[in-house]
Coordinates of C-alpha atoms in Angstrom, one line a residue:
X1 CA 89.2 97.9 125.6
X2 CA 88.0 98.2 122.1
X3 CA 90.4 95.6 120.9
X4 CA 89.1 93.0 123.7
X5 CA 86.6 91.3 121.0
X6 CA 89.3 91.0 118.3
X7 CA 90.8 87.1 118.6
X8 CA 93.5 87.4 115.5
X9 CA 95.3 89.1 112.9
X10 CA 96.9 92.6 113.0
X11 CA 95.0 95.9 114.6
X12 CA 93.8 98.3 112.2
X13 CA 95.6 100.8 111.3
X14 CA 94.5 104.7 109.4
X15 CA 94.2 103.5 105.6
X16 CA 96.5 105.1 103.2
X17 CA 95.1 106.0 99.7
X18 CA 96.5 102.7 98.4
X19 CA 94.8 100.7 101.0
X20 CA 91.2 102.2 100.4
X21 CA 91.0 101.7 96.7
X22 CA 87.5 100.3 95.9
X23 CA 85.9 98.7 92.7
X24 CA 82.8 100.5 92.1
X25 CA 80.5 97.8 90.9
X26 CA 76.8 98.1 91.0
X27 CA 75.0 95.6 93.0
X28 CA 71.5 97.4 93.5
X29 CA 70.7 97.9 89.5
X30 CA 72.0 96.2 85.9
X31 CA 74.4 98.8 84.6
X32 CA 73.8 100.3 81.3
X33 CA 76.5 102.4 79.4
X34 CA 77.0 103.6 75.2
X35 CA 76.4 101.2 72.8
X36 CA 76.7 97.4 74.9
X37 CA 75.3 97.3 78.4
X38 CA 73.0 95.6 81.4
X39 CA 75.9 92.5 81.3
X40 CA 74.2 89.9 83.3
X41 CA 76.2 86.1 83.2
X42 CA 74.1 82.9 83.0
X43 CA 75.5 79.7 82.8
X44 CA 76.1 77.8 79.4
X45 CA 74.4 74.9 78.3
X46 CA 77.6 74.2 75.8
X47 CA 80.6 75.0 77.9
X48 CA 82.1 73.4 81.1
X49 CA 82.0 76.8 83.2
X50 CA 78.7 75.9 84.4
X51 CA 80.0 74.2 87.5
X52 CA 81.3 77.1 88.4
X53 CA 77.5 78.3 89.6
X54 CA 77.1 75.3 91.5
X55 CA 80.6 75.9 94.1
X56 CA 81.4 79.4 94.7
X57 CA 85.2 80.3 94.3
X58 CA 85.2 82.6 97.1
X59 CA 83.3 80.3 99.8
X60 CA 84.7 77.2 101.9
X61 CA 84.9 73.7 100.1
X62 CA 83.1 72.0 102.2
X63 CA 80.2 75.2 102.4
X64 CA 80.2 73.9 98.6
X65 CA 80.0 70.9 99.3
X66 CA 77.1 70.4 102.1
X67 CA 74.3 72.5 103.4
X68 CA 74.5 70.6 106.8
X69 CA 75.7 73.2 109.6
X70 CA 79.3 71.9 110.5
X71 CA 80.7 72.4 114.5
X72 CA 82.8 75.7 115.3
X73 CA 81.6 79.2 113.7
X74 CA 79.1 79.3 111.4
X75 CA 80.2 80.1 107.4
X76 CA 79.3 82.8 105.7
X77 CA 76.9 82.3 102.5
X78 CA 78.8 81.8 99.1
X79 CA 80.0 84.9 96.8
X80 CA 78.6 85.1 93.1
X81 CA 81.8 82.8 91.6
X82 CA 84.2 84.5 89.2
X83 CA 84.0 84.4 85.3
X84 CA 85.2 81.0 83.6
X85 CA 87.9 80.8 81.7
X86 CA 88.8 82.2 78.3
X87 CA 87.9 80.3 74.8
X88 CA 89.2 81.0 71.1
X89 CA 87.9 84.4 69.4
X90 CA 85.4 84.2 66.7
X91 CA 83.1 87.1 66.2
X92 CA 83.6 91.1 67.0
X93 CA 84.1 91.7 71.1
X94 CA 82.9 94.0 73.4
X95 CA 84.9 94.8 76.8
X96 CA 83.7 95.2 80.1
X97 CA 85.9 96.1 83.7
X98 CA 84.4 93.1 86.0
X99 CA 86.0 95.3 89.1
X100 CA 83.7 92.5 91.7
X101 CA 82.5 89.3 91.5
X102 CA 78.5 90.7 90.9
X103 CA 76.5 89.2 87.7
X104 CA 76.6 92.7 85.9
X105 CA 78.7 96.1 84.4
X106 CA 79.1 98.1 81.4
X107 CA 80.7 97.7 77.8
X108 CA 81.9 98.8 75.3
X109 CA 81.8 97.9 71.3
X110 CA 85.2 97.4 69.8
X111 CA 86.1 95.6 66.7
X112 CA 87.5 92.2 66.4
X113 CA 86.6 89.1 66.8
X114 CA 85.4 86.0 68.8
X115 CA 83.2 82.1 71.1
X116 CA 83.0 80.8 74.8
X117 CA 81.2 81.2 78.4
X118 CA 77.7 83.3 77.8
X119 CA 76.2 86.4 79.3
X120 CA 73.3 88.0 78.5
X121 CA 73.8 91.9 77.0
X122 CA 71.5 94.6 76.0
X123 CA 72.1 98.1 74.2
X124 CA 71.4 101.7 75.3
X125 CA 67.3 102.4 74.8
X126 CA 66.9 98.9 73.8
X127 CA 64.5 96.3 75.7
X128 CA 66.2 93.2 73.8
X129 CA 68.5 91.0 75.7
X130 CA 71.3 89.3 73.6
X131 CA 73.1 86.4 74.3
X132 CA 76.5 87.2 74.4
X133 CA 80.0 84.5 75.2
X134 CA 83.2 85.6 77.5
X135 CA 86.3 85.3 75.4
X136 CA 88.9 86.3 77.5
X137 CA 88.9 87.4 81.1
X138 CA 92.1 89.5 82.4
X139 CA 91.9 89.6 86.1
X140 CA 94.9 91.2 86.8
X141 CA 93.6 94.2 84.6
X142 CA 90.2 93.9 85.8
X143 CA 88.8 93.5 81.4
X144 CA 86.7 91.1 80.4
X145 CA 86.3 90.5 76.0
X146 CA 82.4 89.8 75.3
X147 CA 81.2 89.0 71.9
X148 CA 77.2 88.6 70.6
X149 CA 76.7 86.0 67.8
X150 CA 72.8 88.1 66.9
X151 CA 73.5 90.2 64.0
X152 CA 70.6 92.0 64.9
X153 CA 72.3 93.1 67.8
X154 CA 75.5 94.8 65.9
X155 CA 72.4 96.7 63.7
X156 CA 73.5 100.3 64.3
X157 CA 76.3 100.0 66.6
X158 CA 79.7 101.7 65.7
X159 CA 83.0 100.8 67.9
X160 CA 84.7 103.0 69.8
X161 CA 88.1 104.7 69.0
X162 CA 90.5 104.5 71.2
X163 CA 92.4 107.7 71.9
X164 CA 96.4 108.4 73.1
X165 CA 97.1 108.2 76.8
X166 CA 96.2 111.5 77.9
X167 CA 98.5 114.4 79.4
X168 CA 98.1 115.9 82.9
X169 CA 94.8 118.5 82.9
X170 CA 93.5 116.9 79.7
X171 CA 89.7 117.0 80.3
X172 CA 87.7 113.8 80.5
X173 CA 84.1 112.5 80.4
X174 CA 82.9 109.4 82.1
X175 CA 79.9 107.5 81.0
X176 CA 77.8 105.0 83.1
X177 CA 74.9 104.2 85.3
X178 CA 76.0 105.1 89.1
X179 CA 73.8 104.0 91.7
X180 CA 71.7 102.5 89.2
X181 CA 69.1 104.0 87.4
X182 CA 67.5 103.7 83.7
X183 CA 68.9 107.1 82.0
X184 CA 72.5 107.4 81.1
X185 CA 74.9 109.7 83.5
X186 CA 77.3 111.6 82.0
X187 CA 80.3 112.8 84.4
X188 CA 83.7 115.3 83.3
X189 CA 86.6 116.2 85.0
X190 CA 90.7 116.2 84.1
X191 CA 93.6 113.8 84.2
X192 CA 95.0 115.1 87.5
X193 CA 97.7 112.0 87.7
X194 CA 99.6 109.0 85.9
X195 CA 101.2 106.3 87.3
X196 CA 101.9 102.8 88.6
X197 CA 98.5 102.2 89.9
X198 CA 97.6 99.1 92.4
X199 CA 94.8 97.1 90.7
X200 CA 92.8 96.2 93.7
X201 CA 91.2 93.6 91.5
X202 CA 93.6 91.7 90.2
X203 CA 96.6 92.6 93.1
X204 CA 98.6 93.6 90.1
X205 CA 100.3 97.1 89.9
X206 CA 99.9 98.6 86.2
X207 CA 100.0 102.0 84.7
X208 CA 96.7 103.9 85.3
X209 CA 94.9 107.2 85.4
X210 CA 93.6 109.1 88.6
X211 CA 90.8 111.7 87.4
X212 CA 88.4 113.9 89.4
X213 CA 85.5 113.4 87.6
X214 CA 83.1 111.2 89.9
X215 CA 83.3 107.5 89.7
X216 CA 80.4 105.7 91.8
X217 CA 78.5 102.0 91.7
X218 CA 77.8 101.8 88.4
X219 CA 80.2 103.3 86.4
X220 CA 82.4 100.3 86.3
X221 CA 83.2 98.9 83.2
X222 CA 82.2 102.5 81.5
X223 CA 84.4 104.2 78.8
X224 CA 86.3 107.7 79.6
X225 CA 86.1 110.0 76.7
X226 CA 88.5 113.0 75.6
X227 CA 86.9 115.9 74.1
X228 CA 87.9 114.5 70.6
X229 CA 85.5 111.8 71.3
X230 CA 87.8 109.2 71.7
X231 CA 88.0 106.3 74.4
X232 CA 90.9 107.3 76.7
X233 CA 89.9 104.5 79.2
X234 CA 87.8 102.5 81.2
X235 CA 86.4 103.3 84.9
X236 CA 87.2 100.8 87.0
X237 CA 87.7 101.7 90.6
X238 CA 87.9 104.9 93.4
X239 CA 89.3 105.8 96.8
X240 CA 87.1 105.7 99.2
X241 CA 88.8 108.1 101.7
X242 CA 87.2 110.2 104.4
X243 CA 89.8 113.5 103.6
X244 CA 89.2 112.9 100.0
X245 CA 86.3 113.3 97.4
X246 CA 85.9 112.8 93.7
X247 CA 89.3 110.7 92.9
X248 CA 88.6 108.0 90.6
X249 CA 90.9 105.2 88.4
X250 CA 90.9 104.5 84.9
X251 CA 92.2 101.5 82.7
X252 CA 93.9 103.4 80.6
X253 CA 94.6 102.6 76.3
X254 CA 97.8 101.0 76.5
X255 CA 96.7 98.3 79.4
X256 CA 93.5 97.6 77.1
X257 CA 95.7 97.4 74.0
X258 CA 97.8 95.3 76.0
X259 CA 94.9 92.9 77.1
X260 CA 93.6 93.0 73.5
X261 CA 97.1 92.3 71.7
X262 CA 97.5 89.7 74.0
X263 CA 94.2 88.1 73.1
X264 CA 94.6 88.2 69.3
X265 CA 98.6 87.2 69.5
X266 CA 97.8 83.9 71.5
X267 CA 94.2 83.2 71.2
X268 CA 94.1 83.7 74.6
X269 CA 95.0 85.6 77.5
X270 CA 98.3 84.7 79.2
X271 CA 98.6 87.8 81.7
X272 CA 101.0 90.7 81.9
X273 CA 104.6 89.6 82.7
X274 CA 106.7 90.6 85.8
X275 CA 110.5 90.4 86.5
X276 CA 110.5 87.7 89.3
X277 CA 112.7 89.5 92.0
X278 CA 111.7 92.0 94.9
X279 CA 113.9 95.0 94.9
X280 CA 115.7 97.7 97.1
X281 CA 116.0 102.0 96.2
X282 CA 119.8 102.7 96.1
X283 CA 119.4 106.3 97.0
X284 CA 121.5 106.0 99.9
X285 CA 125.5 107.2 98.8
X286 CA 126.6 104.8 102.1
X287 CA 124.4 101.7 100.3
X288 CA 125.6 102.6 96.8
X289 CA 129.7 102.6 97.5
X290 CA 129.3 99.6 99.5
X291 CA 127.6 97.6 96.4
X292 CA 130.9 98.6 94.5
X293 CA 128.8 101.0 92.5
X294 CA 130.5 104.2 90.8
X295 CA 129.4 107.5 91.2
X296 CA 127.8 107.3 87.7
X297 CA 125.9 104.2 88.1
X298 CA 122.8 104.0 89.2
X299 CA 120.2 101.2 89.4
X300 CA 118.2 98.9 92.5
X301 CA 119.3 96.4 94.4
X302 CA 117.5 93.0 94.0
X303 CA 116.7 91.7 97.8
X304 CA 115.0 88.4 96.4
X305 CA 114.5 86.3 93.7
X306 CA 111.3 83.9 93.1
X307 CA 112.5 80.4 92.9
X308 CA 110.1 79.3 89.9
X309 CA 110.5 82.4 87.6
X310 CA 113.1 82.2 84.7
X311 CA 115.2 84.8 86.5
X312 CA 115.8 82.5 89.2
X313 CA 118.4 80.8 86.5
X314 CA 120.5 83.9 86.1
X315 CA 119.9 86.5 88.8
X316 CA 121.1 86.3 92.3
X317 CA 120.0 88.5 95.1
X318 CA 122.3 91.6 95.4
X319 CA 123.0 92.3 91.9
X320 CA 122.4 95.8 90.8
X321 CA 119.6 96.3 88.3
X322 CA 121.6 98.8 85.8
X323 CA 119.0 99.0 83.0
X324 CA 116.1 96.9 81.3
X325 CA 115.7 96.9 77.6
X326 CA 118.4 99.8 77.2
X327 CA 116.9 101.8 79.0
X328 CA 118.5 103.5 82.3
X329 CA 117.0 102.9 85.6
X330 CA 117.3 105.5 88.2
X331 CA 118.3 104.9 91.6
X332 CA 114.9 105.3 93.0
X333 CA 113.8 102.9 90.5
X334 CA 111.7 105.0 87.6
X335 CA 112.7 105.2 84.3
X336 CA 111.9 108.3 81.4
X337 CA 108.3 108.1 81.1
X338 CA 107.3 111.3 78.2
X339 CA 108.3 114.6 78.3
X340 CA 109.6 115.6 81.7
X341 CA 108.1 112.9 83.1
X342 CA 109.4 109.5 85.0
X343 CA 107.5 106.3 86.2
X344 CA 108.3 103.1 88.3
X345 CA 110.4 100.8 85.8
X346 CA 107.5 97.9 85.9
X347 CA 105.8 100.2 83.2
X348 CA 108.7 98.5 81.3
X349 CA 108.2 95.2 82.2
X350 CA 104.5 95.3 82.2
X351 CA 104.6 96.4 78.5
X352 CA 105.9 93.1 77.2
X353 CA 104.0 89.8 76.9
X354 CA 104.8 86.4 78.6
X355 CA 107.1 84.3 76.7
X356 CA 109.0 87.7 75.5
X357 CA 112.7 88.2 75.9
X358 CA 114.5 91.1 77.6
X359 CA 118.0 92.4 77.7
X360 CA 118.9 93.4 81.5
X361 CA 122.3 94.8 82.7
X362 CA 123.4 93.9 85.8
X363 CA 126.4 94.9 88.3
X364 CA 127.3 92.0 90.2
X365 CA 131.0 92.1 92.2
X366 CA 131.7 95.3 90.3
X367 CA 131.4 93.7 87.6
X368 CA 128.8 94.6 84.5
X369 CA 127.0 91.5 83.2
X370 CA 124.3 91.2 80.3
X371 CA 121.4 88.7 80.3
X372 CA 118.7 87.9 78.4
X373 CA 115.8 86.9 80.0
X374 CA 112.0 85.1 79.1
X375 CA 109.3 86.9 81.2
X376 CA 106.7 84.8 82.6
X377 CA 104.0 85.7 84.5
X378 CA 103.0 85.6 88.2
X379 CA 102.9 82.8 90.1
X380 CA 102.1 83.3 93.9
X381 CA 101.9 81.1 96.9
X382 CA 98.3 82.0 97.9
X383 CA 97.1 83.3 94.8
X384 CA 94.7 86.1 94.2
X385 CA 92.1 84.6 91.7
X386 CA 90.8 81.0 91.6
X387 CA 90.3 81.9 87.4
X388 CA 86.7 80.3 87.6
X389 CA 87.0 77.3 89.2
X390 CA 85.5 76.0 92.5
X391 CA 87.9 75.9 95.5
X392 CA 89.9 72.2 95.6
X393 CA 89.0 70.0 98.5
X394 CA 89.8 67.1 100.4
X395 CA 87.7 64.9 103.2
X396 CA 88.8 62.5 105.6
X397 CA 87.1 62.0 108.9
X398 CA 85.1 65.1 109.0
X399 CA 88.7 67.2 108.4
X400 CA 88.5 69.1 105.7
X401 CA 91.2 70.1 103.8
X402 CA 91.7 72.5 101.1
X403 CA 93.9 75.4 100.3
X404 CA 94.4 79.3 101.0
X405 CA 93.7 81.9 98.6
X406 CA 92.6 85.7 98.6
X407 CA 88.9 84.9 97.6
X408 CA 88.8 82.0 101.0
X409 CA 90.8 84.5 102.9
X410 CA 87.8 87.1 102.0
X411 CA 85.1 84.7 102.3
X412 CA 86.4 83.2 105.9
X413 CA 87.4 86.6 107.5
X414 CA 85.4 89.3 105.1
X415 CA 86.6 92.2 103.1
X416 CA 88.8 93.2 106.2
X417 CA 90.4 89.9 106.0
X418 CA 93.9 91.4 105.9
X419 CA 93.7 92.8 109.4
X420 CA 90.8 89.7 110.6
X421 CA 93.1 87.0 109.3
X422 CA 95.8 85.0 111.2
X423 CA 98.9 86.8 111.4
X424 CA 101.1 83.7 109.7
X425 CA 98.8 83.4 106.6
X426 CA 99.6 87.8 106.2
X427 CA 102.6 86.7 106.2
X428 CA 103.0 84.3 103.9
X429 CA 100.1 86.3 101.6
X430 CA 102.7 89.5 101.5
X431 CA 105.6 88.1 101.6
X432 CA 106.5 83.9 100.8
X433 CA 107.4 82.7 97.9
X434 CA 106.5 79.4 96.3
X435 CA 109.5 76.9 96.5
X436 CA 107.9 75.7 93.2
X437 CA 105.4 75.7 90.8
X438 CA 103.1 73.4 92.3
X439 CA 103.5 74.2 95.5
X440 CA 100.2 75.6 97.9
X441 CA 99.6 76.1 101.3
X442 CA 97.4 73.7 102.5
X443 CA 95.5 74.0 105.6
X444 CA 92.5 72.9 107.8
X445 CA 89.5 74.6 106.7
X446 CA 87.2 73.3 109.5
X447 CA 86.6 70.0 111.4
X448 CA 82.4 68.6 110.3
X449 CA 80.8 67.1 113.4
X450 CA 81.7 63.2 113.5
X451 CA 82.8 61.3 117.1
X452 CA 85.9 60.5 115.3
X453 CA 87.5 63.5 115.3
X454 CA 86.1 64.5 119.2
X455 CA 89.4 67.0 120.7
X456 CA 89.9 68.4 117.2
X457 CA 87.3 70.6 116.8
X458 CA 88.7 73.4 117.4
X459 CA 91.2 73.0 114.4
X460 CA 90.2 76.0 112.0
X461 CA 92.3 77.4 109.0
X462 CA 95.4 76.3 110.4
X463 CA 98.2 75.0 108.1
X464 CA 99.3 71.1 107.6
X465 CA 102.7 71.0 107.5
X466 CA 103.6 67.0 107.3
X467 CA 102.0 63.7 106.6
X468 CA 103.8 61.0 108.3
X469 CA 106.8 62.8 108.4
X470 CA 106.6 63.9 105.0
X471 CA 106.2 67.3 103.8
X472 CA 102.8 68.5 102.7
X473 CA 104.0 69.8 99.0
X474 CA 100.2 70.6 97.9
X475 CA 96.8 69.2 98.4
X476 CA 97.0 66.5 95.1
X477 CA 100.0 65.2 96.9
X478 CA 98.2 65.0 100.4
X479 CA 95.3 63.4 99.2
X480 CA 97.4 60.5 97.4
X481 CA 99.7 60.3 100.5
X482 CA 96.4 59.7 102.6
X483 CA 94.5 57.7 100.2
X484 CA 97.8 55.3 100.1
X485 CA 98.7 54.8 103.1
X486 CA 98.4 51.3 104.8
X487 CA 100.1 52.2 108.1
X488 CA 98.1 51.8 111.3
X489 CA 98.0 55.4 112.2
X490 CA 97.7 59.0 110.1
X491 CA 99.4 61.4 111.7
X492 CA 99.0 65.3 110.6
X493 CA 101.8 67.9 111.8
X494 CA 100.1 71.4 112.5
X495 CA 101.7 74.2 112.9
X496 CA 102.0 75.5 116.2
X497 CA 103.5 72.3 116.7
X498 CA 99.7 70.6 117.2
X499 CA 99.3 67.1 115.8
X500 CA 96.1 64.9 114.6
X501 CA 96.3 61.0 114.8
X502 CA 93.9 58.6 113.3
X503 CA 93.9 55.5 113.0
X504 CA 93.6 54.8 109.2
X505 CA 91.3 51.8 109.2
X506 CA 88.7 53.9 111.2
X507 CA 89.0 57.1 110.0
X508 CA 88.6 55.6 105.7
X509 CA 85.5 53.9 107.3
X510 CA 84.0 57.2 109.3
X511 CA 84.5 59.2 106.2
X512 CA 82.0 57.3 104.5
X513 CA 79.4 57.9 107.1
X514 CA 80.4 61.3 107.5
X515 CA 80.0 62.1 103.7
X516 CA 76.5 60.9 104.4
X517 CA 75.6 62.8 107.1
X518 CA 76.0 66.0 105.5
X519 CA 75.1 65.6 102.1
X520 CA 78.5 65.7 100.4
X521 CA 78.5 63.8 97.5
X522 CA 82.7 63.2 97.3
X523 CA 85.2 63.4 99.6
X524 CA 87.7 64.4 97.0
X525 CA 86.9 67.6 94.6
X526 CA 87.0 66.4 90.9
X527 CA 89.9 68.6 89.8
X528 CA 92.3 65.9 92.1
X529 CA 90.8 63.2 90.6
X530 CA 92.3 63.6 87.5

């Protein structure tokens, strides 16, 4: 009987640690934390990121669009949008862990350089605000790069040091503001694990630190110290768990050096590379001997490859990973990681930069083959991140179109959207794989009132599969299919196997009026206008 109200999506089931992982941004008090804190964004007068305060990337196009209350359930009120995108590096940074979309978090002076978006910093036991500019934003680490053009601001600030990744029991002292508040807190505990950590942030999986020194609202963004005094780390997230207490997540120094390296090599971020296959443990002897593998060989299976990575050239699913950059991987799929230590072989991976070459061994047939492969990063079919911009759209008759990713997922069904959400977009969210690189999943984000489009009301996130007869590809293409078309009827193939038919002199005209009607000022968003 409790499950009577649900109407989609999977039942809940008991979280595991990895599934309760939580960003610990403060959203009742400006954080303040060492030498740069209280980060607060405002939009910039000189940049282009200023439209995204206008359009929320996490709410509905056409939310964005019109304040006019559409048929069907009601929408839910815009999220704070996500930073804008990087710009070149001029003057010395500071970096901040943006773990949720909320306009504040700590810092931390580095040294450097850097120009771009602005925010609005101030430092410990100072009542100054600064002007400050994003330079780089790293979602998939969860690291933002600030810089501050004042002088008068750097007046008597010394950058940190960063310090080697710790060992196991190495003592550790986090600094921040949790749960708000005006005096600094000051929290220690040990290293008590390290490993490949899911970045609940950015969906990315990267090497982290688990500590038990207390990590609350507020600490986000705030440097870990080891009793040398040097900056192991930055908090970024815990486990909210009812059968745990006091396990928090740290960015460590070689992700940050990463995100910096990255910065300086390219003068701008590009992301952390993955190898674009999905893979299998070989620990099973049956498995292993009916691959053709000898008792000495060891490696993973690859299950599947993702059409638009480079891989996709060269790999082929069932080959036997052997080894990546000379270095042995196990059948369980870690590799040597320190002294008497091993960790998933990603570590690998996730330590090169996109555009980088890799030599991987292969058993295909029996057979041992060696390739050289060029890393790129990600590329998913609903992706996690917007990056700054405001959600695409596209109107016709009151149907609005646009396309699925994790911040409209979390803004249509909440933070519980992976068990609120229909069942087919899971799917494809966990497991599809773009065809290729343009491709997106394009649905039916709602249906605005209009006699027009009378029946088809009901019509809510549901995915368009064809345009008369033609295979939706990805919104741009949609739109210019529509927008082109001089036959006497538009007809839409739903999945589910439902179908919407307009006739295309009427609905072009209704569009018009609909537009109108509810205060939206295009029916096309301007990034498919270009």
């Amino acid at each position: 009987m409790g499950d009577a109200k649900r109407k989609r999506g999977r039942k809940p089931k008991n979280h595991n640690p990895a599934e309760t992982l939580e960003s610990p941004s403060s959203t009742t008090a400006l954080d303040d934390v060492f030498s740069v804190s209280n980060v607060e964004l405002i939009p910039s007068p000189t940049t282009t990121t200023t439209t995204t305060t206008t359009i929320s990337t996490s709410s509905s196009p056409a939310a964005a669009a019109t304040t006019a209350r559409p048929r069907g359930r009601p929408k839910k009120l815009p999220k704070i949008p996500e930073n804008p995108e990087p710009l070149p590096l001029q003057q010395p940074p500071a970096i901040l862990s943006p773990s949720r979309r909320v306009p504040n978090g700590n810092a931390i002076a580095v040294g450097g350089g850097g120009g771009g978006a602005e925010v609005k910093v101030k430092k410990r036991g100072s009542d100054t605000k600064y002007l400050a500019t994003v330079l780089a934003i790293g979602t998939e680490c969860d690291i933002a790069m600030l810089t501050v053009n004042d002088d008068e601001f750097w007046e008597g600030v010394s950058p940190v040091e960063f310090g080697e990744l710790p060992a196991l029991q190495d003592a550790v002292t986090v600094v921040g503001y949790p749960i708000g508040g005006d005096t600094i807190s000051v929290t220690s505990g040990v290293v008590s694990r390290i490993e490949i950590l899911s970045y609940v942030h950015g969906s990315t999986e990267l090497l982290g630190l688990q500590i038990d020194a207390a990590i609350n609202s507020g600490n986000s963004g705030g440097p870990a110290f080891n009793d040398k005094g040097n900056c192991v780390g930055i908090a970024f997230q815990s486990l909210k768990h009812e059968d745990v207490e006091n396990i928090g997540y740290v960015i460590p120094t070689p992700v940050i050096q990463h995100f910096i390296q990255d910065y300086e090599k390219n003068k701008a971020y590009t992301g952390f590379p993955i190898l674009g296959v999905e893979w299998q443990k070989m620990e099973n002897p049956d498995l292993r001997a009916a691959m053709g593998m000898k008792p000495d060989q060891k490696g993973v299976r690859i299950r599947r490859v993702d059409p638009t990575a480079p891989e996709s050239g060269v790999l082929k699913s069932s080959d036997i990973i052997l080894s990546f950059d000379g270095v042995d991987i196990a059948n369980d799929g870690t590799v040597p990681f320190r002294h008497g230590e091993r960790i998933g072989f990603s570590y690998l991976v996730s330590q090169k930069y996109t555009g980088d070459s890799s030599a991987i061994k292969v058993l295909r047939d029996s057979e041992i083959l060696n390739f050289n492969i060029k890393l790129a990063s990600h590329r998913r079919l609903i992706p996690a991140h917007n990056k700054g911009r405001p959600p695409s759209y596209y109107i016709l008759a009151g149907f609005v179109f646009t396309t699925v990713s994790v911040p409209y997922l979390r803004s249509e069904y909440g933070k519980d959207y992976e068990y609120e959400a229909p069942v087919k977009l899971l799917d494809k969210l966990l497991h599809s794989m773009p065809q290729s690189p343009d491709e997106q999943l394009v649905v039916v984000s709602q249906v605005l009132v209009a006699d027009i489009n009378i029946g088809y009301e009901d019509i809510v996130n549901t995915q368009v599969l064809a345009f008369n007869g033609k295979p939706v590809k990805n919104l741009k293409s949609l739109a210019e299919m529509v927008e082109n078309c001089d036959d006497e009827f538009l007809k839409f193939d739903l999945e589910y196997e439902q179908i919407v038919v307009l006739r295309t002199k009427t609905a072009k005209a209704a569009t018009r009026d609909i537009l109108a009607t509810h205060c939206i000022p295009s029916a096309i968003s301007d990034d498919l206008k270009a």
